[in-house]
Amino acid sequence: MAMQAVKVNSEESSGNELTRRVTGSIAGTKEFLHDVRVEMKQVTWPSREDVISTTGVVIATVAFFGVFLAVVEKLAQLGLDRLLKYFHV
């Protein structure tokens, strides 16, 4: 008889705990979304001209370093070929 009472009490408390967790997570989610909305209103977005100019800088930089690294790799390859030829390998 005592075991049945303990089982019933533990089942009821786990049900209440689950309900509390679910309602807590829903309230937490609502609070989070409200905070996100408030923060997004405070964001200063860049102008179209800023985005276009910085995108151009990024593309130019990537192109420059792509060419630079291709040249360095080719020079390293030629140097290694000469070195291996010198030692007859």
PDB file of C-alpha atoms in Angstrom, residues 80-89:
ATOM      1  CA  LEU A  80      61.481  22.972 -56.137  1.00  0.00           C
ATOM      2  CA  ASP A  81      61.784  21.565 -59.669  1.00  0.00           C
ATOM      3  CA  ARG A  82      65.198  23.239 -60.071  1.00  0.00           C
ATOM      4  CA  LEU A  83      66.330  21.962 -56.679  1.00  0.00           C
ATOM      5  CA  LEU A  84      65.287  18.403 -57.487  1.00  0.00           C
ATOM      6  CA  LYS A  85      66.938  18.617 -60.917  1.00  0.00           C
ATOM      7  CA  TYR A  86      70.152  19.872 -59.277  1.00  0.00           C
ATOM      8  CA  PHE A  87      70.303  16.809 -57.009  1.00  0.00           C
ATOM      9  CA  HIS A  88      69.263  14.467 -59.898  1.00  0.00           C
ATOM     10  CA  VAL A  89      66.132  13.271 -58.123  1.00  0.00           C
TER      11      VAL A  89
END
